[in-house]
Short mmCIF file of C-alpha atoms and ligand atoms in Angstrom, two decimals:
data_model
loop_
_atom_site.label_atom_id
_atom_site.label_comp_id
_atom_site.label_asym_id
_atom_site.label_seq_id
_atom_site.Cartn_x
_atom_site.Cartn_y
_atom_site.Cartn_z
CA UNK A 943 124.81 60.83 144.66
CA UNK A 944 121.55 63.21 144.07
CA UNK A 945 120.91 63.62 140.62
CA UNK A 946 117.27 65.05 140.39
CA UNK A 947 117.03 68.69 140.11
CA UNK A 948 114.31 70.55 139.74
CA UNK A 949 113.91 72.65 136.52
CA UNK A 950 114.35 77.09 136.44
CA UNK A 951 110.83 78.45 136.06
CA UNK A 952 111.71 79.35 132.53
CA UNK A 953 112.74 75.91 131.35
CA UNK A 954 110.04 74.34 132.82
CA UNK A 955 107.68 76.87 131.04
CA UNK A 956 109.82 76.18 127.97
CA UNK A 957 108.63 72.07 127.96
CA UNK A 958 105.43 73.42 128.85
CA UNK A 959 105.38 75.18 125.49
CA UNK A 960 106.52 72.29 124.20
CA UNK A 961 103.10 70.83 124.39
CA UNK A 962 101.00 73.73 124.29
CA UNK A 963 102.67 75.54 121.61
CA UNK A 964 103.23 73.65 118.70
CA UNK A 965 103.41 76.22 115.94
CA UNK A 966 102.18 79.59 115.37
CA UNK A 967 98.33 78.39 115.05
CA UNK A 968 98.92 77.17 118.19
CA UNK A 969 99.71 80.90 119.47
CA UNK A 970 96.23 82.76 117.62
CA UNK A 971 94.58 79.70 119.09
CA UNK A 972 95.46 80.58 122.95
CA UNK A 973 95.48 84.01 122.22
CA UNK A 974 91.50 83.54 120.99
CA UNK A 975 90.71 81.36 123.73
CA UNK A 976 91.47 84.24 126.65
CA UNK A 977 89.96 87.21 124.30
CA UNK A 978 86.70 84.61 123.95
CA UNK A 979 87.13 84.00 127.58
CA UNK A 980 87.52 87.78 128.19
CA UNK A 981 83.87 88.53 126.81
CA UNK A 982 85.45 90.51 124.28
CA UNK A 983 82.99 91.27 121.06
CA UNK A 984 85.80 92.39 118.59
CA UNK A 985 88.80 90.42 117.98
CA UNK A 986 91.83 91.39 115.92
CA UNK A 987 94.30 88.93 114.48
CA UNK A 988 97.62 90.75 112.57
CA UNK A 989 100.18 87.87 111.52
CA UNK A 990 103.11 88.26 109.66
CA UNK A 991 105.48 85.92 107.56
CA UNK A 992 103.07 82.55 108.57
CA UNK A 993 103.11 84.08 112.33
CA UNK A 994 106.66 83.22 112.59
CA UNK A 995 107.92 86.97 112.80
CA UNK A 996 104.51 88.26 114.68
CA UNK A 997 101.47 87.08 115.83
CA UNK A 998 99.43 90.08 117.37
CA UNK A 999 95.82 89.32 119.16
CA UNK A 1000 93.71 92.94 119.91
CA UNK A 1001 90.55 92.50 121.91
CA UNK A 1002 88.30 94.78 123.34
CA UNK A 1003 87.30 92.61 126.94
CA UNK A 1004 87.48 93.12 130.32
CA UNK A 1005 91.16 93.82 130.55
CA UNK A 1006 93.64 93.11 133.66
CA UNK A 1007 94.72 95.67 136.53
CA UNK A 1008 98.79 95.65 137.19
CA UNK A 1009 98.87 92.64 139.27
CA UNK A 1010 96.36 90.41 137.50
CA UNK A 1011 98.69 90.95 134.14
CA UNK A 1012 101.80 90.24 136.22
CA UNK A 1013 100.46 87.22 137.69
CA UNK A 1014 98.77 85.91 134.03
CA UNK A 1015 102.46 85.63 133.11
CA UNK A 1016 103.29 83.00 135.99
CA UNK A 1017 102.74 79.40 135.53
CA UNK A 1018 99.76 77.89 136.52
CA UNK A 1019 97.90 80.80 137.64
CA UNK A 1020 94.35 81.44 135.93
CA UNK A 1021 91.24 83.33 136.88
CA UNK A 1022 88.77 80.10 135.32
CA UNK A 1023 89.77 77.63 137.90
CA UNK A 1024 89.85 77.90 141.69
CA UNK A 1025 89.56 74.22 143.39
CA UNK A 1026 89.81 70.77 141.81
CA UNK A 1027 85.56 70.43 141.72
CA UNK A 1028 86.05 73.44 139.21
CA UNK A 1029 88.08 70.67 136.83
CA UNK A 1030 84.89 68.79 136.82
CA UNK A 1031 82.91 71.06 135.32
CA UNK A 1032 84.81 73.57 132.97
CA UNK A 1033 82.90 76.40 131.22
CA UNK A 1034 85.94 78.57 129.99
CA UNK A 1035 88.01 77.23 127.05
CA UNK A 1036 91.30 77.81 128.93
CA UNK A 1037 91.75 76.91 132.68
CA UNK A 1038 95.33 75.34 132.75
CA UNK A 1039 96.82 78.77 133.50
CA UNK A 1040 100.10 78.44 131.15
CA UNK A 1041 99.68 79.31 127.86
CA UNK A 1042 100.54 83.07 128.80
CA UNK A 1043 104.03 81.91 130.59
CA UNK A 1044 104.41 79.30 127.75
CA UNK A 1045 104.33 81.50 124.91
CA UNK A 1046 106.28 84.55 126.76
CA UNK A 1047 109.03 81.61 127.24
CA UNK A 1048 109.73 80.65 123.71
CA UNK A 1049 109.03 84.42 121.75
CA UNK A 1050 109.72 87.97 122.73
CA UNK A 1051 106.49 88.96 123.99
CA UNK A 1052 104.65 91.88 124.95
CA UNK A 1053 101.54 92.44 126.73
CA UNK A 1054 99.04 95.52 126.59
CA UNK A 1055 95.83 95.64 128.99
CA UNK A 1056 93.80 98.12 130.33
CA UNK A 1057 90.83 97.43 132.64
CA UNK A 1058 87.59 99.14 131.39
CA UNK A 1059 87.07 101.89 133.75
CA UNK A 1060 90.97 102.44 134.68
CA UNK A 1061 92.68 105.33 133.92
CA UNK A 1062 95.93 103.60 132.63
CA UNK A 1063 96.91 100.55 131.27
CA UNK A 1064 99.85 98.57 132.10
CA UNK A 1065 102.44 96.96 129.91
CA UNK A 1066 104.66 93.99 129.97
CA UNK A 1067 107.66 93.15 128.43
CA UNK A 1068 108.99 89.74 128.41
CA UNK A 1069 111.98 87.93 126.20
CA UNK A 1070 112.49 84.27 126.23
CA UNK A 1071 111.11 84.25 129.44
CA UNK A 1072 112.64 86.65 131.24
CA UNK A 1073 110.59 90.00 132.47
CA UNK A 1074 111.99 93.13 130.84
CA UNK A 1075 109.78 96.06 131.30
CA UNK A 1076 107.03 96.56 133.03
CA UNK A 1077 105.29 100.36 132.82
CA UNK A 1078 102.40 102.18 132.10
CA UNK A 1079 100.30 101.37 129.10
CA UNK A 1080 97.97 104.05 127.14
CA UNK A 1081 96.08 101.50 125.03
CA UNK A 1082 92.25 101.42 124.16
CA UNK A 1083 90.49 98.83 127.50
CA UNK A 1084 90.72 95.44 126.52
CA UNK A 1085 93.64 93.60 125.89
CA UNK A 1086 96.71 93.26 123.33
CA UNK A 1087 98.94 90.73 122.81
CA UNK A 1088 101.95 90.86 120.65
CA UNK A 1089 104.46 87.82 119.54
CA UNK A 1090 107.54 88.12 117.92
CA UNK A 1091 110.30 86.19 116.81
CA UNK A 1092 108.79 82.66 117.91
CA UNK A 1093 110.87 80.22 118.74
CA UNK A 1094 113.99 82.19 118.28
CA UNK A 1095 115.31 80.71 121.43
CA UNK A 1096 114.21 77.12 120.15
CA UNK A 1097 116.33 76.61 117.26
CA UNK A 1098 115.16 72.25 117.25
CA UNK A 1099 110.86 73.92 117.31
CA UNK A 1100 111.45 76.22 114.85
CA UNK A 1101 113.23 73.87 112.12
CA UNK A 1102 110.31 72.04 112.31
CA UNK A 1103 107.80 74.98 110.88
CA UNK A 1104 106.20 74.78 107.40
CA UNK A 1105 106.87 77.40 104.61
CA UNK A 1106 105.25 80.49 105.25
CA UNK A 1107 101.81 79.94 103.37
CA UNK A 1108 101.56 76.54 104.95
CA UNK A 1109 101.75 78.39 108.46
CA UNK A 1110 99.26 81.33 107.68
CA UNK A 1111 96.96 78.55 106.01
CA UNK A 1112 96.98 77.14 109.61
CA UNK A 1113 96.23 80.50 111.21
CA UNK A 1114 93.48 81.18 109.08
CA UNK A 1115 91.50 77.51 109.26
CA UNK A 1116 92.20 78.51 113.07
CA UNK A 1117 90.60 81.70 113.06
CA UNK A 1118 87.58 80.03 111.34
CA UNK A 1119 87.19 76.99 113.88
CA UNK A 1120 86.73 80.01 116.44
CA UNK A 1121 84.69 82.18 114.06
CA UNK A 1122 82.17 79.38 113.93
CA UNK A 1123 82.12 79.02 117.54
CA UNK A 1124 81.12 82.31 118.61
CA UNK A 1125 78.91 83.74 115.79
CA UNK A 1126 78.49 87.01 117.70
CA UNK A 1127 81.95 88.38 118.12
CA UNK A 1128 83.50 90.55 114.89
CA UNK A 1129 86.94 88.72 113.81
CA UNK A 1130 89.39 90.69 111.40
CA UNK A 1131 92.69 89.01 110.45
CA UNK A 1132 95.25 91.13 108.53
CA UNK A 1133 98.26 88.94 106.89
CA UNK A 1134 101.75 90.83 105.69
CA UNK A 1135 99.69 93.66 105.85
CA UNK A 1136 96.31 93.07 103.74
CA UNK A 1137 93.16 92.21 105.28
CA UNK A 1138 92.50 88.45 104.55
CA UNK A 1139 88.36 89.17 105.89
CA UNK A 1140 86.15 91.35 108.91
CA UNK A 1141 83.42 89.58 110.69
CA UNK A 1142 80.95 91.83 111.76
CA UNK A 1143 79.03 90.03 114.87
CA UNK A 1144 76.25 88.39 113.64
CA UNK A 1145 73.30 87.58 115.13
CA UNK A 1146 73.16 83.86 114.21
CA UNK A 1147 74.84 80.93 112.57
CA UNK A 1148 73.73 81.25 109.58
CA UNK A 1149 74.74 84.72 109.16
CA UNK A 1150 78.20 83.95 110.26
CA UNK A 1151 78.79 80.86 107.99
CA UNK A 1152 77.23 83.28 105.24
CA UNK A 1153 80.18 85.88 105.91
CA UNK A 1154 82.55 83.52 106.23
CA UNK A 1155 81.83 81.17 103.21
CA UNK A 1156 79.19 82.82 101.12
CA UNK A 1157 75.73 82.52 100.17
CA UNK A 1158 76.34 79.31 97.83
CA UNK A 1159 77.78 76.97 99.99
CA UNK A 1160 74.95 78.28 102.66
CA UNK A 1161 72.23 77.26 100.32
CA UNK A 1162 73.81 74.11 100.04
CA UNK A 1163 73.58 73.04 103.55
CA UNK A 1164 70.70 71.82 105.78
CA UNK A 1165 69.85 73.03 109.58
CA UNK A 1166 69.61 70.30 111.96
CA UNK A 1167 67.25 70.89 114.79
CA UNK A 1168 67.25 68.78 117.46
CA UNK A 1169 64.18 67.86 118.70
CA UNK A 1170 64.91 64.64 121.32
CA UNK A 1171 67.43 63.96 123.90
CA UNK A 1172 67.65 66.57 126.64
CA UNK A 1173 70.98 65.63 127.94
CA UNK A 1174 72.76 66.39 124.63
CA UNK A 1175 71.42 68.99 122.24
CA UNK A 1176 72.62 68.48 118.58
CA UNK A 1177 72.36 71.88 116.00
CA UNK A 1178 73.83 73.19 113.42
CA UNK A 1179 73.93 73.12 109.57
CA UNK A 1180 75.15 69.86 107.33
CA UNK A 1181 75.93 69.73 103.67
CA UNK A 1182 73.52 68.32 101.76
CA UNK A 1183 74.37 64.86 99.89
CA UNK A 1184 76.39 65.85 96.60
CA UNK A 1185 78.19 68.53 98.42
CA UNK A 1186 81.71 66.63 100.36
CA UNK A 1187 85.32 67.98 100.20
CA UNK A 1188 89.06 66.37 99.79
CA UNK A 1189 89.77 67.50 103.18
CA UNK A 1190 88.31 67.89 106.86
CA UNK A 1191 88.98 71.45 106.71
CA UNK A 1192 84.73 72.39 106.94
CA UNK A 1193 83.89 69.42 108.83
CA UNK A 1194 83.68 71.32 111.83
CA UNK A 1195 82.57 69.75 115.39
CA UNK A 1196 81.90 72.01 118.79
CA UNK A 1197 81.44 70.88 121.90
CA UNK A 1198 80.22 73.50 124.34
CA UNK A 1199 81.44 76.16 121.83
CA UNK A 1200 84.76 75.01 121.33
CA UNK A 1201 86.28 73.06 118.53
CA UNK A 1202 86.95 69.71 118.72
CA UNK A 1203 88.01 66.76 116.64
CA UNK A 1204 86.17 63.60 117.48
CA UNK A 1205 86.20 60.50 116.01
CA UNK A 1206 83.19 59.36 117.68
CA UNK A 1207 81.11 61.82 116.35
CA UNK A 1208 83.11 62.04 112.76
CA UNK A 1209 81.76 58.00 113.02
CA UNK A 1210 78.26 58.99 113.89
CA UNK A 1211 78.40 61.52 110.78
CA UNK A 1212 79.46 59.12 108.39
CA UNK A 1213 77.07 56.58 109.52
CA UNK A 1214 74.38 59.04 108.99
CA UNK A 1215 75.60 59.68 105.29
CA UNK A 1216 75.73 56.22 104.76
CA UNK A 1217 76.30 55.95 100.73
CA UNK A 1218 75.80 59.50 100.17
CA UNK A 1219 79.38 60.30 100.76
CA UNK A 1220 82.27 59.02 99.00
CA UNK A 1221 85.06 57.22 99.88
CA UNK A 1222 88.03 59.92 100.44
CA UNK A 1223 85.82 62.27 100.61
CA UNK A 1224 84.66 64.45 103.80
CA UNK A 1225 81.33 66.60 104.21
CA UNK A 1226 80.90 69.82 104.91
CA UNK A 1227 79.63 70.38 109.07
CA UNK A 1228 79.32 72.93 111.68
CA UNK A 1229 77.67 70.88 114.03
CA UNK A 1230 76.90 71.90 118.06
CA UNK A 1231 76.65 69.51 120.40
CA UNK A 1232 75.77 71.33 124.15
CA UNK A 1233 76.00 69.61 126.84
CA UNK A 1234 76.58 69.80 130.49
CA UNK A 1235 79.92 70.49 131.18
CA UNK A 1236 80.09 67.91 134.11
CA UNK A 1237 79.53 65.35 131.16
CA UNK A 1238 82.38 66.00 129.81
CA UNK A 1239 86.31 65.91 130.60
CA UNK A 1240 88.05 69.00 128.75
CA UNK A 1241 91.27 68.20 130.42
CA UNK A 1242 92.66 65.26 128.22
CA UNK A 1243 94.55 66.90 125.74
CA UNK A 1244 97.09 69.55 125.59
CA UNK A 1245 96.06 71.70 122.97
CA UNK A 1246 92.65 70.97 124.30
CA UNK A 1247 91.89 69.53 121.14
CA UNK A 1248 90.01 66.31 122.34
CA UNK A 1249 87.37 65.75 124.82
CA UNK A 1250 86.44 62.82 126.73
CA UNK A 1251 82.32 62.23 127.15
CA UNK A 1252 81.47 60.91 130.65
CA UNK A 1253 78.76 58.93 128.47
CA UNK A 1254 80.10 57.90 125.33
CA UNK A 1255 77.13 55.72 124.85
CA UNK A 1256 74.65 58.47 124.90
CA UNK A 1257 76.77 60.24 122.49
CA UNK A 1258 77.02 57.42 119.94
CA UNK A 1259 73.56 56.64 120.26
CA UNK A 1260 72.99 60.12 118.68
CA UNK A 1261 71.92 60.94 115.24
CA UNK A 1262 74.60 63.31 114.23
CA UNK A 1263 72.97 62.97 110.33
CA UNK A 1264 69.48 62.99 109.53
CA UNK A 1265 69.22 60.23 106.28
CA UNK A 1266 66.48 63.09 105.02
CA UNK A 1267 69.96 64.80 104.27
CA UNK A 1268 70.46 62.61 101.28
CA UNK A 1269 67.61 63.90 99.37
CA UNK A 1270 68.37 67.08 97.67
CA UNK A 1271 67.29 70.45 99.67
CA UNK A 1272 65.77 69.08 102.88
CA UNK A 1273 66.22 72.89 104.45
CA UNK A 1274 65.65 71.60 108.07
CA UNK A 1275 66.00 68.48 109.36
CA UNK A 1276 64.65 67.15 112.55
CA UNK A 1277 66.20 64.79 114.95
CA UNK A 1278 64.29 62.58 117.40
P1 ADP B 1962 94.11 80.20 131.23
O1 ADP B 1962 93.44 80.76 130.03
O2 ADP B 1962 94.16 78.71 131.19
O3 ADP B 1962 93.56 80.72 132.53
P2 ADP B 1962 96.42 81.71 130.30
O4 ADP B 1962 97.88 81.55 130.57
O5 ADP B 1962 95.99 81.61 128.91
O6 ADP B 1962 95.66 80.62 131.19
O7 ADP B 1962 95.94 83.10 130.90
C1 ADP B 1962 96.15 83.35 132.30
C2 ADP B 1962 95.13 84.33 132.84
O8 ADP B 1962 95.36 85.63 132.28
C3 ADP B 1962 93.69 84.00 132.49
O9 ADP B 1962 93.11 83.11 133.44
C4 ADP B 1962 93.04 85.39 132.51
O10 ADP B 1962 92.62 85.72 133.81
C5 ADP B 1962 94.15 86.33 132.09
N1 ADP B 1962 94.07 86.69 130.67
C6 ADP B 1962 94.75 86.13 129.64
N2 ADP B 1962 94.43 86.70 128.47
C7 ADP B 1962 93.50 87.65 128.74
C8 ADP B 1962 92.76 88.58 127.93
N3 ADP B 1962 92.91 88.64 126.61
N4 ADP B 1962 91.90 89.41 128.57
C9 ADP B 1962 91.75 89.36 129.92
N5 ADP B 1962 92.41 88.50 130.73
C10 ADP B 1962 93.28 87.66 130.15
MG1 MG B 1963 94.23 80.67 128.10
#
């Protein structure tokens, strides 16, 4: 007797979620990536109760026309991908097509877009999965995302959410990683209803890190300029030695722009602090590595989170940590 079936669309999106979504962070981080994706300059973040009652993502890029935001909402369906060569080589940070359908399965969900130069908008209604309403939208161009109620329809996800605080502490750190990344977009994220901070786009690194963390820790921190290897381009700022943290919250790693954790390259920076850093303790980076996006394999982790380098070799060989760093107030350190 048979006993394979093949999973609704819905439930299938719902194990998709599964991975993709693991808690409301999760959401503002997929939400970011299309807006990011979406040249938008200006990105809006409103959360409430840890993101658990609503997550809401405003930006102001290129928008979708009626069938492009009907089709967004399907599985596996993405503008960043067309053909398996494409995988090789991404330059988006999404091309999986299913966070959309993921989220819309597990949350009641609304969507808002409006193409630049189109008269109306369109917008989309969907709960737990299931398409509600679908009708004209007056909205500013660009697009709006709203989420409510995650995980109401996944009572065994949502027992596993941290308090409140614990889940807007997530959202925020989130909001930073991207922040970081892409210096020259504004980010605003209002929590319960207060503004927690406005980026205005700045024109550099520097300037955003200033906004972001203030002037001290800036002044605290050295810019490494890479100078060598033209396959992999290193840059960024480092804290000095002297300045570390109890947590990995500011060591911050990007690869091609997007966030990444790495234990090869957390292993290169220690090695580079050698002594200067204590045990337990972790230093302060926002370091860039570019490279070519055929040398590395995006497509490894669900949440995107990891990256796999085509040559890891290359990569370790790097020095992520100039040992200049460990005298005080280097200001700009140059790798060869
Ligand atoms: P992916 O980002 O992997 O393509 P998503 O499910 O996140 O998959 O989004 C599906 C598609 O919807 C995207 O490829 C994009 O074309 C469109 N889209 C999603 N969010 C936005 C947005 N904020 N602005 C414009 N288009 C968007
Ligand atoms: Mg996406």
């Amino acid at each position: 007797m048979s006993r394979i079936r093949l999973l609704p669309e819905t439930v299938a999106s719902q194990v998709a979620a599964g991975e993709v979504v693991e808690r409301p962070a999760s959401v503002v981080k997929e939400l970011i990536e299309n807006s990011i994706d979406a040249d938008a300059r200006k990105i809006d973040v409103i959360i409430r109760r840890g993101g658990i009652s609503l997550v809401r993502v405003i930006d102001d890029g290129c928008g979708m026309d009626r069938d492009d935001a009907l089709l967004s909402l399907e599985r596996h369906a993405t503008s960043k991908i067309r053909s398996a060569a494409d995988l090789q080589a991404v330059a988006t940070l999404g091309f999986r097509g299913e966070a959309l359908p993921s989220i819309a399965s597990v949350s009641r969900f609304r969507l808002s877009t409006r193409e630049t130069d189109a008269v109306a908008g369109t917008e989309i209604i969907v709960n737990g999965g299931k398409l509600e309403t679908v009708r004209d939208g007056g909205e500013a161009p660009g697009t709006q995302v709203e989420v409510r109620s995650l995980f109401h329809n996944l009572p065994a996800r949502r027992k596993f959410l941290r308090s409140e605080n614990t889940e807007s502490r997530n959202i925020e750190h989130q909001i930073h990683l991207q922040a970081i990344g892409h210096p020259q977009i504004g980010f605003s994220l209002m929590r319960d209803d207060r503004i927690l901070f406005q980026l205005p786009p700045a024109a550099t690194l520097s300037d955003r890190i200033r906004d972001l963390y203030g002037v001290e820790l800036l002044q605290r921190l050295a810019e490494v300029i890479d100078v060598a290897s033209p396959s992999i381009r290193v840059y960024g700022f480092i804290g000095q030695a002297g300045l570390s943290r109890q947590t990995r919250t500011q060591q911050l790693v990007f690869v091609n722009g997007r966030a990444i954790e790495s234990s090869l390259i957390i292993a290169g920076i220690r090695e580079g602090y050698h002594t200067a850093l204590m045990k337990g303790q972790y230093p302060v980076t926002f370091l860039f590595l570019e490279l070519d996006p055929a040398a590395v394999d995006v497509n490894v982790h669900p949440a995107k989170r990891e990256v796999r380098f085509r040559d890891p070799n290359g990569v370790r060989r790097k020095n992520f940590v100039h040992p200049a760093v460990r005298r005080p107030f280097p200001g700009k350190l140059f790798l060869t």
